[in-house]
Coordinates of C-alpha atoms and ligand atoms in Angstrom, one line a residue:
X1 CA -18.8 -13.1 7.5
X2 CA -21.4 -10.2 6.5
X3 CA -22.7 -10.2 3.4
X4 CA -21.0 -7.1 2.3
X5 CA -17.6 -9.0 3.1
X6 CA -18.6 -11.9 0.9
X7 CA -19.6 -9.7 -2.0
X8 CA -16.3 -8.2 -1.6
X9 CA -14.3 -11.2 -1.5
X10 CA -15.8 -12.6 -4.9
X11 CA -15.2 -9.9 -6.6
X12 CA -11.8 -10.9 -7.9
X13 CA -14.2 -14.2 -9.4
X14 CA -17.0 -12.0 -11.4
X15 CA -14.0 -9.2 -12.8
X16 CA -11.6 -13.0 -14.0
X17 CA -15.0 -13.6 -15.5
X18 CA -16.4 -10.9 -17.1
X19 CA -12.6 -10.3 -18.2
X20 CA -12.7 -13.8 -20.1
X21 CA -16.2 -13.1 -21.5
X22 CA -14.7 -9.8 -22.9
X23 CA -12.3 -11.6 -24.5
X24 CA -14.5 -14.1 -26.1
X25 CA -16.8 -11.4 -27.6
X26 CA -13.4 -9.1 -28.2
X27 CA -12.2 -12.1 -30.5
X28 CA -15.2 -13.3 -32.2
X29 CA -16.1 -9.9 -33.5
X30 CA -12.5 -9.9 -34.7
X31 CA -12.9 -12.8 -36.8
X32 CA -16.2 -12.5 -37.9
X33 CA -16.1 -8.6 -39.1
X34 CA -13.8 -6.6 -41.3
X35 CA -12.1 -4.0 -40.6
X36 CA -12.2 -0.3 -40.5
X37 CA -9.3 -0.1 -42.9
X38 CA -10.7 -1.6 -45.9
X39 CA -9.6 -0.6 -49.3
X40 CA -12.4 -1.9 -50.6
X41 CA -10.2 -3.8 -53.0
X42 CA -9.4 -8.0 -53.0
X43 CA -5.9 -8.1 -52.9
X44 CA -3.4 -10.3 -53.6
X45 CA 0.5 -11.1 -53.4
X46 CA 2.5 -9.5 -56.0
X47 CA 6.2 -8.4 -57.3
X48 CA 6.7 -5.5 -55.6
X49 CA 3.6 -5.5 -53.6
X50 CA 0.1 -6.5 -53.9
X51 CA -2.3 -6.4 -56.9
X52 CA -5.7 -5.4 -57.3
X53 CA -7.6 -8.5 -57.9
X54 CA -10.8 -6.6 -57.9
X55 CA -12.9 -4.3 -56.3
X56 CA -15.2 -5.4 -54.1
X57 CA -18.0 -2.8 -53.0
X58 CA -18.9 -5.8 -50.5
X59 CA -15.9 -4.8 -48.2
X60 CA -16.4 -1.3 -48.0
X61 CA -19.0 0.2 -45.1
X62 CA -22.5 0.2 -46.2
X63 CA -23.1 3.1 -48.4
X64 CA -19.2 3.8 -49.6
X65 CA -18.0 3.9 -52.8
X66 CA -14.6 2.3 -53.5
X67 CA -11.9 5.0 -54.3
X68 CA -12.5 6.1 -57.8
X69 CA -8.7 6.4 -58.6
X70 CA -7.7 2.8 -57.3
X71 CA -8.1 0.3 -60.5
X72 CA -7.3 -3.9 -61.3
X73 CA -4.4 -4.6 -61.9
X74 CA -2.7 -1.8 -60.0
X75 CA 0.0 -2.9 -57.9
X76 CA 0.3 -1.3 -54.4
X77 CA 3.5 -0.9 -52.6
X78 CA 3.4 0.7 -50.0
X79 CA 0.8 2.9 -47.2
X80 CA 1.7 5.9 -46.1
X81 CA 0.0 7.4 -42.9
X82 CA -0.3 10.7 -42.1
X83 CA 0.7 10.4 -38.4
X84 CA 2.4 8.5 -36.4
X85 CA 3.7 7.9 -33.2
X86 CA 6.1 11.1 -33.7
X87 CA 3.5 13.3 -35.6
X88 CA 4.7 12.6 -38.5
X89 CA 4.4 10.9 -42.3
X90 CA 5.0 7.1 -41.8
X91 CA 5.6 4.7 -44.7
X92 CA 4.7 1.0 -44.6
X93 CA 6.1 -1.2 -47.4
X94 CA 3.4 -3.6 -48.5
X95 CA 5.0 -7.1 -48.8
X96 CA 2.2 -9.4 -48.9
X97 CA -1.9 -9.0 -48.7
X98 CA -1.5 -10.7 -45.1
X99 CA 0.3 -7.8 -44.0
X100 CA -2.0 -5.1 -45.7
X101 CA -4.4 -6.7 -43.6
X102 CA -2.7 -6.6 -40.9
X103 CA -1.2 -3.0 -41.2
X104 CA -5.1 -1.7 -42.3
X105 CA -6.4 -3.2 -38.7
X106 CA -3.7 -1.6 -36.6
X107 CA -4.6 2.0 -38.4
X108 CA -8.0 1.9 -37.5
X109 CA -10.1 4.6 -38.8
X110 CA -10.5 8.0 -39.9
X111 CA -6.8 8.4 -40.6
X112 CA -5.8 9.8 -44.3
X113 CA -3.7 7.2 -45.6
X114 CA -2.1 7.5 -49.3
X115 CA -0.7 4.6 -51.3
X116 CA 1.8 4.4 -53.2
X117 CA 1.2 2.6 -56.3
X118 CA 3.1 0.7 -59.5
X119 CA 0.7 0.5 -62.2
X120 CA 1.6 1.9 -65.1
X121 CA 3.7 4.8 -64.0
X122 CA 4.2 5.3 -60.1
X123 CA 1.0 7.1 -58.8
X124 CA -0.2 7.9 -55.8
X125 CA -4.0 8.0 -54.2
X126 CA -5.2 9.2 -50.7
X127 CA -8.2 7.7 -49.3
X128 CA -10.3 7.9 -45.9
X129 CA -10.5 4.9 -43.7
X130 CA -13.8 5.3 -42.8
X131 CA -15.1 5.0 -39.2
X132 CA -17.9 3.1 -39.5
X133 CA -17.5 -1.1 -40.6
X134 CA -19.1 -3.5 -39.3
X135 CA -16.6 -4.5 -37.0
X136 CA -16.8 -0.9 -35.6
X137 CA -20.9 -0.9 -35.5
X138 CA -20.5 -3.9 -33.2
X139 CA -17.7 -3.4 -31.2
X140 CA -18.9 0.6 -30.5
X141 CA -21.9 -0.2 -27.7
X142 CA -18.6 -1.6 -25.7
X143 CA -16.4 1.0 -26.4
X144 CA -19.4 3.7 -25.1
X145 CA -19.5 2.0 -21.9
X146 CA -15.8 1.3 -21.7
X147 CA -15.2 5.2 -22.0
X148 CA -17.5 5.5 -19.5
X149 CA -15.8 3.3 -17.1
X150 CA -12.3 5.0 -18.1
X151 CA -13.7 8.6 -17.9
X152 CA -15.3 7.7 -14.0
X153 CA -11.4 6.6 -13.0
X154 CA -10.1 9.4 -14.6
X155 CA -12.1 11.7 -13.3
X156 CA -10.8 10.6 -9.6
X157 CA -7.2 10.4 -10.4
X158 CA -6.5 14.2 -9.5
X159 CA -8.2 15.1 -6.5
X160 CA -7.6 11.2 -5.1
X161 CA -3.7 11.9 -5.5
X162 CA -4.0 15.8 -3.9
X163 CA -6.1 14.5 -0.9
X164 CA -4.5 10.8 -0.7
X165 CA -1.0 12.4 -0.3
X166 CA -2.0 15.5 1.5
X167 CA -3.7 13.3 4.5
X168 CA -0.6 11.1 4.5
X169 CA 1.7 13.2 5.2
X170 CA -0.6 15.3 7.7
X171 CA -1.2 12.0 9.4
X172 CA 2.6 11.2 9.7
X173 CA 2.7 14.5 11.1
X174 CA 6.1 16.0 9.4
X175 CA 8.9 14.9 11.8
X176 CA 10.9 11.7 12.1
X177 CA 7.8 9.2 11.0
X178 CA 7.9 11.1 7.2
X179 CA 11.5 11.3 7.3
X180 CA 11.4 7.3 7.6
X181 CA 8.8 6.3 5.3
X182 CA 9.6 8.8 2.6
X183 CA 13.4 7.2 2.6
X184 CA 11.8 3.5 3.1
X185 CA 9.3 4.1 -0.1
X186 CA 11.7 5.8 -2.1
X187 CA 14.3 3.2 -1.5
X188 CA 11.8 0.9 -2.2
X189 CA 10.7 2.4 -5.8
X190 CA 14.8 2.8 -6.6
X191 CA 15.4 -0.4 -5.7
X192 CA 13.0 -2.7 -7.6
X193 CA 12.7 -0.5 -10.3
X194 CA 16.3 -1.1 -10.5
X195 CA 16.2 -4.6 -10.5
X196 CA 13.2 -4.7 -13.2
X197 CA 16.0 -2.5 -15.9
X198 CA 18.8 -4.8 -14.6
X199 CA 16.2 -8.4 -15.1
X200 CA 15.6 -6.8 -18.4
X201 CA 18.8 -5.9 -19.9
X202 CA 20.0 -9.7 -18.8
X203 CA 17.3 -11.0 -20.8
X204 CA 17.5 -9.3 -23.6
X205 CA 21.1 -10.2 -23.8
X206 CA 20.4 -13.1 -23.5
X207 CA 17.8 -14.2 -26.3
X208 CA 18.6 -11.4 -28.1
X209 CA 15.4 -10.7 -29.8
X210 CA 16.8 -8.2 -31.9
X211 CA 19.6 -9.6 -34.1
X212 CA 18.8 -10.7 -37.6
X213 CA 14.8 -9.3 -36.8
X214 CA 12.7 -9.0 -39.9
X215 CA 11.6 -5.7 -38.9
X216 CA 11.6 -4.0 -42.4
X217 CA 12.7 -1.1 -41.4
X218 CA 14.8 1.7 -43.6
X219 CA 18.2 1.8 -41.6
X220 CA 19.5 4.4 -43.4
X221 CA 16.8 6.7 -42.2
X222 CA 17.7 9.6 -40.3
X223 CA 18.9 9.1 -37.3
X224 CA 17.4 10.8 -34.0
X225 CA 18.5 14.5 -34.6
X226 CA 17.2 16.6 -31.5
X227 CA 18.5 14.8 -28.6
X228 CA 16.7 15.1 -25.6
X229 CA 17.9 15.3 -22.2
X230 CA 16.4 13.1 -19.8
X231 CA 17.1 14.9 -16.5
X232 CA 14.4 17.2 -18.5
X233 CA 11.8 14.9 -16.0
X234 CA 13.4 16.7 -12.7
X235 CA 13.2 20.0 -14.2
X236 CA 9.5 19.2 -15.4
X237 CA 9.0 18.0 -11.5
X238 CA 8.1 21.5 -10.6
X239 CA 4.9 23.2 -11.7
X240 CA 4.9 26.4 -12.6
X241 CA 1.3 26.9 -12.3
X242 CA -0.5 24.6 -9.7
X243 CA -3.7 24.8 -11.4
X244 CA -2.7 24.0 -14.7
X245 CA -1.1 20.8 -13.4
X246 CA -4.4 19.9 -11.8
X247 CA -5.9 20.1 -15.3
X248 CA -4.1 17.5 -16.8
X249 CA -3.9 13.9 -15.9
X250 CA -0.5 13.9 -17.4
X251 CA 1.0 15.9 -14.9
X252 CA 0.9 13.7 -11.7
X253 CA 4.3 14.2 -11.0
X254 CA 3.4 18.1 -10.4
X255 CA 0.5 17.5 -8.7
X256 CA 2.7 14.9 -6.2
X257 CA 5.5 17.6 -5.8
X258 CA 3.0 20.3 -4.5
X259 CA 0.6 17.9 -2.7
X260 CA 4.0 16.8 -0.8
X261 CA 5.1 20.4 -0.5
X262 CA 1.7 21.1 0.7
X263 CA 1.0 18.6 3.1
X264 CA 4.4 19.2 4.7
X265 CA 4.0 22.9 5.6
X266 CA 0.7 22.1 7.1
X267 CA 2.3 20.0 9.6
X268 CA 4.4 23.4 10.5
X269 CA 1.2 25.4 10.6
X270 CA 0.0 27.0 13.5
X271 CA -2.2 24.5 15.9
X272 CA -5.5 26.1 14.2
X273 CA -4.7 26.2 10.8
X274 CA -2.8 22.6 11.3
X275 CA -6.3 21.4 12.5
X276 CA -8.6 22.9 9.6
X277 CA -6.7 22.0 6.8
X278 CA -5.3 18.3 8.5
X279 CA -9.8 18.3 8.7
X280 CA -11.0 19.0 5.6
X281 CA -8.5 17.4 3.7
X282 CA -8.9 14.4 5.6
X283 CA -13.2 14.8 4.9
X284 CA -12.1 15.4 0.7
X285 CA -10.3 11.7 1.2
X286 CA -12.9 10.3 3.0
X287 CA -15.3 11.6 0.2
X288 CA -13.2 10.6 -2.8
X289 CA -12.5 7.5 -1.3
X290 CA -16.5 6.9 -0.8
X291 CA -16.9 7.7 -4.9
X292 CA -14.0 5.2 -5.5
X293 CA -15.9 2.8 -3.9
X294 CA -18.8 3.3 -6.5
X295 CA -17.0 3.2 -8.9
X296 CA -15.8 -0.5 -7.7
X297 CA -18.8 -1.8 -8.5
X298 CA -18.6 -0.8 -12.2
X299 CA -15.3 -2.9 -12.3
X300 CA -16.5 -6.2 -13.8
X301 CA -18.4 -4.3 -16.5
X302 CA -16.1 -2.0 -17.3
X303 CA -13.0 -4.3 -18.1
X304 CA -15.6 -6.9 -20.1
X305 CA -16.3 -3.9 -22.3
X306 CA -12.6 -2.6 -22.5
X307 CA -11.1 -5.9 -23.2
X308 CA -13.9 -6.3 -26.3
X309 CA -12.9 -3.0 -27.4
X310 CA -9.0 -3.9 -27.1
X311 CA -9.3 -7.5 -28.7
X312 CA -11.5 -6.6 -31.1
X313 CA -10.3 -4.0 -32.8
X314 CA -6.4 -5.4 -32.7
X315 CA -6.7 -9.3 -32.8
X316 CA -3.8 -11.6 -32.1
X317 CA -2.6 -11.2 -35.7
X318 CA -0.2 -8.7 -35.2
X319 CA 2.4 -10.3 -32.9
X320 CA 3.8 -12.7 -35.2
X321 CA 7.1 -10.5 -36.7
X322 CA 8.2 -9.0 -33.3
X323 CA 6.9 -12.2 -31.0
X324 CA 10.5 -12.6 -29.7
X325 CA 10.5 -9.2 -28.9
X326 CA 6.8 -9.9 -26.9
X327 CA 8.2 -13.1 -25.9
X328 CA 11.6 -11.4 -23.8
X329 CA 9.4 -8.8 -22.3
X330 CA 7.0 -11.3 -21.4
X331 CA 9.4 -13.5 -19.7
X332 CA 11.1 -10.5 -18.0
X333 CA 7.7 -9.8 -16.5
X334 CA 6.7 -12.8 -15.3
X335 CA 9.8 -13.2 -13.9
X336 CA 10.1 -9.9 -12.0
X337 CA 6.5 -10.0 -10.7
X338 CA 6.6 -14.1 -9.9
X339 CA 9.7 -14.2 -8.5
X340 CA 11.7 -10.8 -7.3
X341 CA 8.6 -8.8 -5.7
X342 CA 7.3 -12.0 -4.3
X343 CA 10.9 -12.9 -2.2
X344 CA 10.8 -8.6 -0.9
X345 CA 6.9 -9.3 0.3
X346 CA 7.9 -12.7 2.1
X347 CA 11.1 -11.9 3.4
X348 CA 11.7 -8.3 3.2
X349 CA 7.5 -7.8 4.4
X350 CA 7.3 -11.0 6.1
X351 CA 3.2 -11.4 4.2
X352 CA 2.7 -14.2 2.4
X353 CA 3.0 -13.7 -1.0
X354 CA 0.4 -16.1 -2.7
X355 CA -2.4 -14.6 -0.2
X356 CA -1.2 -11.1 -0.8
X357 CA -1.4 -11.5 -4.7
X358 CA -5.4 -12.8 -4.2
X359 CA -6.4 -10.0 -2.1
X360 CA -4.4 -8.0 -4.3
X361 CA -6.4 -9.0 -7.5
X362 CA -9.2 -6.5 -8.2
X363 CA -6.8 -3.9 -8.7
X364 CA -4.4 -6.1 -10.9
X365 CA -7.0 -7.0 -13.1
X366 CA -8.1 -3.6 -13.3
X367 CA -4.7 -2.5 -14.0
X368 CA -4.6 -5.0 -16.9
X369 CA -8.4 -3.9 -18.7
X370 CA -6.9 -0.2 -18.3
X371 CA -3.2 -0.1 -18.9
X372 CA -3.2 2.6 -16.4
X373 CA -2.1 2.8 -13.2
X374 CA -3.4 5.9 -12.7
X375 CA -6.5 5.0 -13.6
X376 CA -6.5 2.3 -11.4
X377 CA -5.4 3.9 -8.5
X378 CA -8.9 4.3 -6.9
X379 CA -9.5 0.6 -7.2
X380 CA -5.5 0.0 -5.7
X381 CA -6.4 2.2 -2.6
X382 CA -9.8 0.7 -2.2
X383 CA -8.1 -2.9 -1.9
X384 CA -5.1 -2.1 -0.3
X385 CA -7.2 -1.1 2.6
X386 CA -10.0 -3.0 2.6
X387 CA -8.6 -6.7 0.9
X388 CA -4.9 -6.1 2.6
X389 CA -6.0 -4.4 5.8
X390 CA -3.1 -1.8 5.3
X391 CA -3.6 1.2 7.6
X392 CA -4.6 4.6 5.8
X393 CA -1.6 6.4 7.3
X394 CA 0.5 4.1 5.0
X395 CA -1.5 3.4 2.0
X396 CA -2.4 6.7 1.0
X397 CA 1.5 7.6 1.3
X398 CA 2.5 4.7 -0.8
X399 CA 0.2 4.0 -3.2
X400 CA -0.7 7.6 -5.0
X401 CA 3.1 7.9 -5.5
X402 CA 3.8 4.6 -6.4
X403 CA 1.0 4.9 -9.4
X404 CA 3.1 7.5 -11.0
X405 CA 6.9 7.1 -9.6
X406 CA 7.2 3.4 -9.4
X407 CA 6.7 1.1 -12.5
X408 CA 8.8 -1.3 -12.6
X409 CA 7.3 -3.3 -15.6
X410 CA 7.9 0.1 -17.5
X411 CA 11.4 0.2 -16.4
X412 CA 12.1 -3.4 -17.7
X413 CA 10.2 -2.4 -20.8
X414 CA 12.4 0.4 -21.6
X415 CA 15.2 -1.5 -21.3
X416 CA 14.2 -4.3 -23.3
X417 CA 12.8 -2.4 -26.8
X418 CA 15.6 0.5 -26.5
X419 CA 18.2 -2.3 -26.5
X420 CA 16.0 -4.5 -29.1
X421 CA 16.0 -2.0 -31.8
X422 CA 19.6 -1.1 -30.5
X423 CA 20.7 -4.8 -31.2
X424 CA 18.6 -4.7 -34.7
X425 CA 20.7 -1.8 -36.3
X426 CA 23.7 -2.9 -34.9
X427 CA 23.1 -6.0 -36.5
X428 CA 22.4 -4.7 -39.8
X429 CA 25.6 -2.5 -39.3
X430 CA 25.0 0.7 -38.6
X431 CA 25.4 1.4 -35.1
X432 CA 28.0 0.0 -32.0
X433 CA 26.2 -0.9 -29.2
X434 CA 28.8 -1.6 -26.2
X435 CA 28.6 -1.6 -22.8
X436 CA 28.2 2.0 -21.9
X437 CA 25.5 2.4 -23.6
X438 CA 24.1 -0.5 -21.9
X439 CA 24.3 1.3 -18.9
X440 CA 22.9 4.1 -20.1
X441 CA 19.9 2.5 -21.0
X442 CA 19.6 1.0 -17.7
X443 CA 19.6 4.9 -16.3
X444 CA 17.4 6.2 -18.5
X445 CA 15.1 3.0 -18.4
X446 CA 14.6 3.7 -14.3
X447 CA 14.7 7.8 -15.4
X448 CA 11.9 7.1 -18.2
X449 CA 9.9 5.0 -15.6
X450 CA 9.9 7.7 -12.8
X451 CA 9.0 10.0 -15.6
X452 CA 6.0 8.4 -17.3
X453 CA 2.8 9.1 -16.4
X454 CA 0.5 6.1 -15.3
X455 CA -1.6 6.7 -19.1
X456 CA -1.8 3.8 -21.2
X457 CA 1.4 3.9 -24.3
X458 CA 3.2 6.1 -21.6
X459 CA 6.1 3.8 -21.8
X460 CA 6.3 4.5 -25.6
X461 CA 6.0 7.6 -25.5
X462 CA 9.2 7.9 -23.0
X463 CA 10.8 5.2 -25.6
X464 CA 11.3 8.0 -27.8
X465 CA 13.2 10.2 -25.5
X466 CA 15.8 7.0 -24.7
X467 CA 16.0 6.4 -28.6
X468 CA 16.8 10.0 -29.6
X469 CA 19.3 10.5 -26.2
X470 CA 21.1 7.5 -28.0
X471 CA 20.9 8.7 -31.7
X472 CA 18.7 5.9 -33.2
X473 CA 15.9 6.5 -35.7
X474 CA 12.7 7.0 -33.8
X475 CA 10.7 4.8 -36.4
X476 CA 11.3 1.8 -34.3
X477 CA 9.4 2.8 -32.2
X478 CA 6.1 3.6 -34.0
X479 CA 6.5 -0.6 -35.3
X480 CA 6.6 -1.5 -31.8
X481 CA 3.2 0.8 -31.2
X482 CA 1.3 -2.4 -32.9
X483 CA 1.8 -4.8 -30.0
X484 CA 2.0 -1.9 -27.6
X485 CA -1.2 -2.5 -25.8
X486 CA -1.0 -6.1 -24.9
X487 CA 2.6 -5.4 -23.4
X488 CA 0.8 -2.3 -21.8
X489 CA -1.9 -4.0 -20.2
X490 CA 1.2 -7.0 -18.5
X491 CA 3.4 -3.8 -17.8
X492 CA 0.8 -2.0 -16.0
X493 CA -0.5 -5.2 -13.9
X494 CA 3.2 -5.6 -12.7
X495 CA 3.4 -1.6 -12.0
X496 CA 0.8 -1.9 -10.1
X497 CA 2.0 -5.4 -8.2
X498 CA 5.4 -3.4 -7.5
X499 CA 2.8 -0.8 -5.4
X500 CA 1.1 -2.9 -3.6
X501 CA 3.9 -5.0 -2.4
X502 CA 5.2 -1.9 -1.6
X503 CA 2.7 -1.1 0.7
X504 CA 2.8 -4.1 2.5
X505 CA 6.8 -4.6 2.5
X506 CA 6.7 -1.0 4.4
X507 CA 3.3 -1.2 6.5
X508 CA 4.8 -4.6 7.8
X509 CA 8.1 -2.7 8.4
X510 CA 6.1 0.0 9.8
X511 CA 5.1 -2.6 12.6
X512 CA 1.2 -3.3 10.7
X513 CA -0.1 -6.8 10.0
X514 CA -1.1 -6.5 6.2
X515 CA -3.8 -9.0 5.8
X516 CA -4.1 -9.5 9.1
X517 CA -0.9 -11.8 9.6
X518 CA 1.1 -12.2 12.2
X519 CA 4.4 -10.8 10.5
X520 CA 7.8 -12.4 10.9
X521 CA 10.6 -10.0 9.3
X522 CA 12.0 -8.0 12.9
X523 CA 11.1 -4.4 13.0
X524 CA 13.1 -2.4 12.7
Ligands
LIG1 N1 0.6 2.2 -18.9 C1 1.6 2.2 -17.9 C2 1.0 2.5 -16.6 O1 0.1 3.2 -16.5 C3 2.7 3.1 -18.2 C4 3.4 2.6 -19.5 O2 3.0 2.9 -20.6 O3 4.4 1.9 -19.3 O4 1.4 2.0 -15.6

């Protein structure tokens, strides 16, 4: 074994590592520091709120003044932000000092916040939530190289999908071989992504997460008012300006739909133009591909700095009020990626499943430190080839289009927080919740999923769309956002499973040997 194949083959060892250090530093700055959101005020459990105790100049960033109009013995009941999820006013009750804590860490800083006050008459006072704590000070050296790190993926995500996909359909030349593998990748994505809603709605029927929830939330707000329509994503499908597409990273499903287009009527190019452009896109892969590889080597580094970043400026505090929500998602996960993608790869793909999950693991633990699978697609491709010995002709089909059109941890996820909140106001009264709107969610979970883009929150984002098809108030969604980024990071690592055992269900079909094994399943 060269010494370029044993580096390779620990990698998976120095990125577990340098992921569990990142969480050790993440966590320890969390407890040690305060954060950005200080009041700069000791608080403490009240009627109808919390009172000011007093102020403490000692919790504020070095060289703040507390807010002048904030005195002891004012009560405060309640934060309001300036934007949320929806771009737009968001009120937080304050129950109990614990959960102005908790609520101040989730905001972070530089976000006008007002609060409401009882003291006296009913008053209220806006104040900045500085950027700079100490908790910040420390935990920015991490999140400068961390943007780096994020900023190099993103940077290849565009012209890695436009030459991945071009090449790949060149290579399968247009006829019958595209006809085939588009239907077997496509039936692929439909099918599990399927199965992910479906595991998901069982679930969450099952411990039913949602009834009785302590969620605090006003459910006689207004409900959802401008219902959107999801088959919106088809029309969306088509660019209308190519080059505006390739500006944004949130537009892969453009850039797939001309890239596919594209690649397609080179195959039914004249011989000399099929030659030149099949060539240099082929030498733009090969080049991209080259920087991907770079970029590989900044993997262990750049998750230990992300997952510091991550941990340290959310904690573990947050989870406790929706941890049966975490909990079903969790479990749905686990379940979908441990069991249901592993019995396709071994029986459907004939690869073993355990093996194919090892070689697999650079680009799962990536997936996880970025909660982006489009940010990780340059590490996928990378070990697809390399780790699962996938041919080229199959991987760079598969993969690019499976980091934007196949996520089936998203799917599951939609599924499970539409029909959470849906369970939580049905349970308080206000809303029936039967079966065809079960299956409704189901469609627009595996609708949301094609639609999202592989950008961390994406999921959330297309939350919004399910929850205002259905008329429910979109402020559910903004208290999920506080535990949105450790169900990210899971959803993402089982997005990004779901591709690769993608690749090797249909490189194995497509009579390959993914990592090299002899494979069993009959081809077909
Ligand atoms: N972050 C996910 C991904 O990139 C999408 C999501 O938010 O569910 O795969």
């Amino acid at each position: 074994m060269s010494g370029a194949e044993t580096g390779r083959k620990a990698l998976h060892w120095w990125i577990l590592g340098f992921m569990a250090i990142g969480v050790i530093v993440g966590a320890t700055i969390q407890s040690m520091t305060e954060g950005p959101g200080s009041i700069g005020a000791k608080v403490v459990d009240a009627e109808g709120g919390v009172r000011v105790e007093s102020i403490r100049t000692s919790l504020l960033p070095k060289g703040r003044k507390p807010t002048e109009a904030l005195a002891v013995g004012d009560v405060i009941s309640a934060l309001v932000l300036d934007k949320g999820v929806e771009g737009r006013e968001r009120r937080i009750a304050v129950e109990s000092a614990a959960g102005l804590r908790a609520t101040l860490d989730e905001v972070g800083y530089g976000m006008v916040a007002s609060l409401e006050r009882v003291g006296g008459a009913p008053r209220s006072v806006t104040l900045e939530l500085e950027p700079t704590s100490s908790r910040n000070s420390l935990i920015e050296p991490f999140r400068f190289v961390a943007d780096i790190f994020m900023r190099l993926l993103k940077m290849l995500i565009v012209p890695l999908v436009l030459t991945s996909i071009i090449t790949g359909v060149t290579g399968l030349g247009g006829g019958s071989d595209f006809g085939r593998l588009g239907r077997r990748t496509l039936g692929y994505y439909i099918m599990t992504s399927l199965l992910a809603a479906g595991l998901g709605l069982l679930l969450v029927n099952v411990i039913r997460p949602g009834e009785g929830a302590e969620l605090g939330l006003a459910v006689d707000a207004a409900f959802g008012s401008e219902s959107q329509n999801l088959w919106d994503i088809f029309r969306r499908m088509v660019p209308e300006n190519v080059f505006s597409a390739f500006s944004a990273n949130g537009q892969m499903l453009q850039i797939i739909f001309f890239a596919l287009l594209f690649g397609y009527f080179i195959t039914r190019s004249s011989d000399t133009t099929r030659a030149t452009m099949t060539q240099f896109f082929e030498a733009a892969f090969e080049v991209v591909m080259r920087l991907a590889q770079a970029v590989m080597l900044t993997v262990p580094v750049g998750v230990l700095c992300l997952l510091v970043k991550v941990v340290g400026e959310t904690g573990f505090g947050v989870f406790k009020p929706l941890a049966w929500y975490m909990l079903t998602v969790f479990l749905a996960l686990v379940i979908h990626a441990g069991v249901v993608l592993p019995m396709l790869v071994r029986f459907v793909g004939g690869v073993n499943p355990l093996r194919w999950a090892k070689a697999m693991s650079p680009a799962l633990m990536t997936a996880f430190s970025t909660s982006s699978s489009s940010m990780t697609l340059p590490v996928t491709l990378e070990t697809i080839e390399e780790r699962g010995k996938v041919s080229n002709k199959v991987s760079s089909f598969v993969a690019p289009l499976g980091s934007t059109v196949n996520m089936d941890g998203t799917a599951l996820y939609e599924c499970i927080g539409v029909i959470f909140l849906a369970q939580y106001y049905a349970s308080t009264g206000n809303f029936e919740f039967g079966f065809t709107q079960q299956v409704y969610v189901v469609i627009a979970a595996l609708l949301a999923s094609i639609g999202a883009a592989g950008i961390p929150s994406a999921g959330l984002v297309m939350m919004l769309t399910i929850l205002s098809a259905l008329e429910l108030p979109l402020e559910g969604a903004a208290l999920l956002l506080a535990v949105d980024r450790p169900l990210d990071m899971c959803r993402t690592v089982v997005n990004v499973w779901s591709d690769t055992c993608g690749t090797a269900v249909i490189a194995s079909r497509e009579g390959e040997t993914p990592l090299g094994e002899a494979v069993a399943a009959a081809q077909t």
